[in-house]
Amino acid sequence: MTTSRKASQRPAPQKSRRPRIALALAGGGPLGAIYEIGALCALDDTLPGLDLNDCEHYVGVSAGGFIAAGLANGIRPRQLCEAFIEDRPGDDNFDPSWLLKPAWGEFGDRLQRLPRLIGSALWAWGVHRKPFTHALERVGAALPTGVLDNEGIHQQIQRLFSQPGRSNDFRELRARLTLVATQLDTGDAAPFGRPGWDHVPISRAIQASAALPGLFPPVEVGGQHYVDGALKKTLHATVALDEGTDLLVCLNPLVPFHTNPSLHDGRRIPSLVEGGLPAVMSQTFRSMIHSRLALGLKHYERAYPGTDIVLIEPDQRDATLFFANTFSYRQRREIAEHAYQQTRRMLLDRQAELGPQLARHGVTLDLAALRDPRRRLLGAARTPPARTTLAARLHATLDDLQRHLEGPAAPAHSR
């Protein structure tokens, strides 16, 4: 769904200056990054006047931080697609399968604590007569804070932003870039890139903003630990709005799923309970972050009446995105193409509302491009590039699993 506010509610920006346009990208893991890349490519192809590499301010949370930093570094949306979606060999390649490396260092550190914690628990139970459950809680400190190693995020993005013409330093960028994480010990938002926070490398800030608790360990920066920025807010667009913005374009990749007998992709899904715990947890998480987003947008409307806000997100009836396997090379391409086409369709459906509004900021709708049925994001599928034996086996296994789930024996929720 794409939402916006009516142009008649906003005074036109002064013609003597350039419209101030900001871009805010929410998180959503690999799926969110894939959706946002596809949607941004659609915007880039069909909205003349909107230069996604020439915005005044970029705000990113979690996976959206990676995309925002790439755009602020001059990487075109289709270049991001080549690097992240098409998996082409080269210096810009970023394979999501790198995120599946176990956090062996975290496991080892927690394991070393186990004997001391067990001794402390037994002492509390046997000597101080503490309830067994109370003593057992002490052993919980031996559990790892994350199961996957996120150091590769910092390393790979550092390499990507070290290419000629790019920078891993907030202070060297032409545009403002804010990447938001959450300070673990206080729960406060950490706006990396703002004054006082801009000495941290962009790659490290992305790693911190994307450190989803339980999946990745907290990231230490300057003696403090940081986790996913989405724990505090979904968009964190206030940092751009406070500085004055005429047009704020927001992308949110995760929405709660609405089951419907007649879905866009033809699948019949009677209830998400058929999908078991993964489907239930996904729906719960999506519903929580989306309700916060709705409240946040209402606040923006009241607090920043001089700003036009456009929100772009998937249709809540879209089963293709909800049940996607984002670590499958084959499905990454399908999801990106799907996001590209769906975004074009939504822009066309809302042309009467969006056309006048965007025109106020020098942006137009290319109706010919929106209506062109031959326009695609990706070309014909090709053979993925050669990988190491482990990576090739991982990709093959995930693709085989996806084909199995889509086969005749698949449960009701995946047909």
CSV table of N, CA, C and O in Angstrom, one decimal, residues 21-27 36 40 55-69 71-72 170 175-181 190-192 194 209 233-243 245 248-251 300:
chain,number,residue,atom,x,y,z
A,21,ILE,N,14.4,17.0,-0.1
A,21,ILE,CA,13.8,15.6,-0.1
A,21,ILE,C,14.6,14.7,0.7
A,21,ILE,O,15.9,14.7,0.6
A,22,ALA,N,14.0,13.9,1.6
A,22,ALA,CA,14.6,13.0,2.4
A,22,ALA,C,14.1,11.6,2.2
A,22,ALA,O,12.9,11.4,1.7
A,23,LEU,N,14.9,10.6,2.4
A,23,LEU,CA,14.5,9.2,2.2
A,23,LEU,C,14.7,8.4,3.5
A,23,LEU,O,15.8,8.4,4.1
A,24,ALA,N,13.7,7.7,4.0
A,24,ALA,CA,13.7,6.9,5.2
A,24,ALA,C,13.4,5.5,4.9
A,24,ALA,O,12.4,5.2,4.3
A,25,LEU,N,14.3,4.6,5.2
A,25,LEU,CA,14.2,3.2,4.9
A,25,LEU,C,14.1,2.4,6.2
A,25,LEU,O,15.0,2.4,7.0
A,26,ALA,N,13.0,1.6,6.4
A,26,ALA,CA,12.9,0.8,7.6
A,26,ALA,C,13.7,-0.5,7.4
A,26,ALA,O,14.2,-0.8,6.3
A,27,GLY,N,13.7,-1.4,8.4
A,27,GLY,CA,14.4,-2.6,8.4
A,27,GLY,C,13.5,-3.8,7.9
A,27,GLY,O,12.4,-3.6,7.6
A,36,GLU,N,13.1,-3.5,-0.8
A,36,GLU,CA,13.5,-2.1,-0.9
A,36,GLU,C,14.3,-1.8,-2.2
A,36,GLU,O,14.1,-0.8,-2.9
A,40,LEU,N,12.9,0.6,-5.0
A,40,LEU,CA,13.7,1.8,-5.3
A,40,LEU,C,14.0,1.8,-6.8
A,40,LEU,O,14.0,2.9,-7.4
A,55,CYS,N,19.5,12.9,-2.6
A,55,CYS,CA,18.6,13.4,-1.6
A,55,CYS,C,19.4,14.2,-0.6
A,55,CYS,O,20.6,14.1,-0.5
A,56,GLU,N,18.7,15.0,0.2
A,56,GLU,CA,19.4,15.8,1.2
A,56,GLU,C,19.7,15.0,2.4
A,56,GLU,O,20.7,15.3,3.1
A,57,HIS,N,18.9,14.1,2.8
A,57,HIS,CA,19.1,13.3,4.0
A,57,HIS,C,18.6,11.9,3.8
A,57,HIS,O,17.5,11.7,3.2
A,58,TYR,N,19.4,10.9,4.3
A,58,TYR,CA,19.1,9.5,4.2
A,58,TYR,C,19.0,9.0,5.6
A,58,TYR,O,19.9,9.2,6.4
A,59,VAL,N,17.9,8.3,6.0
A,59,VAL,CA,17.8,7.7,7.3
A,59,VAL,C,17.6,6.2,7.1
A,59,VAL,O,16.7,5.8,6.3
A,60,GLY,N,18.3,5.4,7.8
A,60,GLY,CA,18.2,3.9,7.6
A,60,GLY,C,18.2,3.2,8.9
A,60,GLY,O,18.9,3.6,9.9
A,61,VAL,N,17.4,2.2,9.0
A,61,VAL,CA,17.3,1.3,10.2
A,61,VAL,C,17.6,-0.1,9.8
A,61,VAL,O,16.9,-0.6,8.8
A,62,SER,N,18.4,-0.8,10.5
A,62,SER,CA,18.7,-2.2,10.2
A,62,SER,C,19.1,-2.5,8.7
A,62,SER,O,20.0,-1.8,8.2
A,63,ALA,N,18.4,-3.4,8.0
A,63,ALA,CA,18.7,-3.6,6.6
A,63,ALA,C,18.5,-2.4,5.8
A,63,ALA,O,19.3,-2.2,4.8
A,64,GLY,N,17.6,-1.5,6.2
A,64,GLY,CA,17.4,-0.3,5.4
A,64,GLY,C,18.6,0.6,5.6
A,64,GLY,O,18.8,1.5,4.7
A,65,GLY,N,19.4,0.5,6.6
A,65,GLY,CA,20.6,1.2,6.7
A,65,GLY,C,21.6,0.9,5.7
A,65,GLY,O,22.4,1.8,5.2
A,66,PHE,N,21.7,-0.3,5.3
A,66,PHE,CA,22.7,-0.8,4.2
A,66,PHE,C,22.3,-0.1,2.9
A,66,PHE,O,23.1,0.4,2.2
A,67,ILE,N,21.0,-0.1,2.6
A,67,ILE,CA,20.5,0.5,1.4
A,67,ILE,C,20.7,2.0,1.4
A,67,ILE,O,21.1,2.6,0.4
A,68,ALA,N,20.3,2.6,2.5
A,68,ALA,CA,20.5,4.1,2.6
A,68,ALA,C,21.9,4.5,2.5
A,68,ALA,O,22.2,5.5,1.8
A,69,ALA,N,22.8,3.8,3.1
A,69,ALA,CA,24.2,4.1,3.0
A,69,ALA,C,24.8,3.9,1.6
A,69,ALA,O,25.6,4.7,1.1
A,71,LEU,N,23.0,4.3,-1.2
A,71,LEU,CA,22.5,5.4,-2.0
A,71,LEU,C,23.3,6.7,-1.7
A,71,LEU,O,23.6,7.4,-2.6
A,72,ALA,N,23.5,6.9,-0.4
A,72,ALA,CA,24.3,8.1,0.0
A,72,ALA,C,25.7,8.1,-0.6
A,72,ALA,O,26.3,9.1,-0.8
A,170,PHE,N,31.1,8.9,7.6
A,170,PHE,CA,29.9,9.8,7.6
A,170,PHE,C,30.3,11.2,7.2
A,170,PHE,O,29.6,11.9,6.4
A,175,ALA,N,25.8,14.1,1.3
A,175,ALA,CA,24.5,14.2,1.9
A,175,ALA,C,24.6,13.7,3.3
A,175,ALA,O,25.5,13.1,3.8
A,176,ARG,N,23.6,14.1,4.1
A,176,ARG,CA,23.5,13.6,5.5
A,176,ARG,C,23.0,12.2,5.5
A,176,ARG,O,22.0,11.8,4.8
A,177,LEU,N,23.6,11.4,6.3
A,177,LEU,CA,23.2,10.0,6.5
A,177,LEU,C,23.1,9.7,8.0
A,177,LEU,O,24.1,9.9,8.7
A,178,THR,N,22.0,9.1,8.4
A,178,THR,CA,21.8,8.8,9.8
A,178,THR,C,21.4,7.3,9.8
A,178,THR,O,20.4,6.9,9.2
A,179,LEU,N,22.1,6.5,10.6
A,179,LEU,CA,21.8,5.1,10.8
A,179,LEU,C,21.6,4.9,12.2
A,179,LEU,O,22.4,5.1,13.1
A,180,VAL,N,20.4,4.4,12.6
A,180,VAL,CA,19.9,4.3,13.9
A,180,VAL,C,20.0,2.9,14.5
A,180,VAL,O,19.5,2.0,13.9
A,181,ALA,N,20.7,2.8,15.7
A,181,ALA,CA,20.7,1.6,16.4
A,181,ALA,C,20.1,1.9,17.8
A,181,ALA,O,19.6,3.0,18.1
A,190,ALA,N,20.4,5.5,19.1
A,190,ALA,CA,21.8,5.9,18.9
A,190,ALA,C,21.9,6.3,17.4
A,190,ALA,O,21.9,5.5,16.5
A,191,PRO,N,21.8,7.6,17.1
A,191,PRO,CA,21.8,8.1,15.7
A,191,PRO,C,23.2,8.3,15.1
A,191,PRO,O,23.8,9.4,15.0
A,192,PHE,N,23.8,7.2,14.7
A,192,PHE,CA,25.1,7.2,14.1
A,192,PHE,C,25.1,8.1,12.8
A,192,PHE,O,24.2,8.0,12.0
A,194,ARG,N,25.1,11.5,13.1
A,194,ARG,CA,24.8,12.8,13.7
A,194,ARG,C,26.0,13.3,14.4
A,194,ARG,O,26.9,12.6,14.8
A,209,SER,N,23.1,-1.4,13.8
A,209,SER,CA,21.7,-1.1,13.6
A,209,SER,C,20.9,-2.4,13.2
A,209,SER,O,19.7,-2.5,13.4
A,233,LYS,N,12.0,2.4,17.3
A,233,LYS,CA,11.1,2.9,16.3
A,233,LYS,C,11.2,2.2,15.0
A,233,LYS,O,12.2,1.5,14.8
A,234,THR,N,10.2,2.3,14.1
A,234,THR,CA,10.3,1.6,12.9
A,234,THR,C,11.0,2.4,11.8
A,234,THR,O,11.8,1.8,11.1
A,235,LEU,N,10.9,3.7,11.8
A,235,LEU,CA,11.5,4.5,10.7
A,235,LEU,C,12.6,5.5,11.3
A,235,LEU,O,13.5,5.7,10.6
A,236,HIS,N,12.3,6.1,12.4
A,236,HIS,CA,13.3,7.1,13.0
A,236,HIS,C,13.4,8.3,12.0
A,236,HIS,O,14.4,8.9,11.9
A,237,ALA,N,12.3,8.6,11.3
A,237,ALA,CA,12.4,9.7,10.3
A,237,ALA,C,12.4,11.1,11.0
A,237,ALA,O,12.7,12.1,10.3
A,238,THR,N,12.2,11.2,12.3
A,238,THR,CA,12.2,12.5,13.0
A,238,THR,C,13.6,13.2,12.8
A,238,THR,O,13.6,14.4,12.7
A,239,VAL,N,14.7,12.5,12.7
A,239,VAL,CA,16.0,13.1,12.6
A,239,VAL,C,16.0,13.9,11.3
A,239,VAL,O,16.8,14.9,11.2
A,240,ALA,N,15.3,13.5,10.2
A,240,ALA,CA,15.3,14.3,9.0
A,240,ALA,C,14.2,15.4,9.1
A,240,ALA,O,14.5,16.5,8.6
A,241,LEU,N,13.1,15.1,9.7
A,241,LEU,CA,12.0,16.0,9.7
A,241,LEU,C,12.4,17.2,10.6
A,241,LEU,O,12.0,18.4,10.3
A,242,ASP,N,13.2,17.0,11.6
A,242,ASP,CA,13.6,18.1,12.5
A,242,ASP,C,14.4,19.1,11.8
A,242,ASP,O,14.5,20.3,12.2
A,243,GLU,N,15.1,18.7,10.8
A,243,GLU,CA,16.0,19.6,10.1
A,243,GLU,C,15.3,20.3,8.9
A,243,GLU,O,15.9,21.2,8.3
A,245,THR,N,12.2,19.3,6.0
A,245,THR,CA,12.1,18.5,4.8
A,245,THR,C,10.8,18.8,4.1
A,245,THR,O,9.7,18.9,4.8
A,248,LEU,N,9.2,13.7,2.2
A,248,LEU,CA,9.8,12.6,2.9
A,248,LEU,C,9.2,11.3,2.2
A,248,LEU,O,8.0,11.1,2.3
A,249,VAL,N,10.1,10.5,1.6
A,249,VAL,CA,9.7,9.3,1.0
A,249,VAL,C,10.1,8.2,1.9
A,249,VAL,O,11.3,8.0,2.3
A,250,CYS,N,9.2,7.3,2.4
A,250,CYS,CA,9.4,6.3,3.3
A,250,CYS,C,9.2,4.9,2.7
A,250,CYS,O,8.2,4.7,2.0
A,251,LEU,N,10.1,4.0,2.9
A,251,LEU,CA,9.8,2.6,2.5
A,251,LEU,C,9.8,1.7,3.7
A,251,LEU,O,10.7,1.7,4.5
A,300,TYR,N,3.9,12.4,12.8
A,300,TYR,CA,4.6,13.2,11.8
A,300,TYR,C,3.6,14.2,11.2
A,300,TYR,O,3.9,15.4,11.0
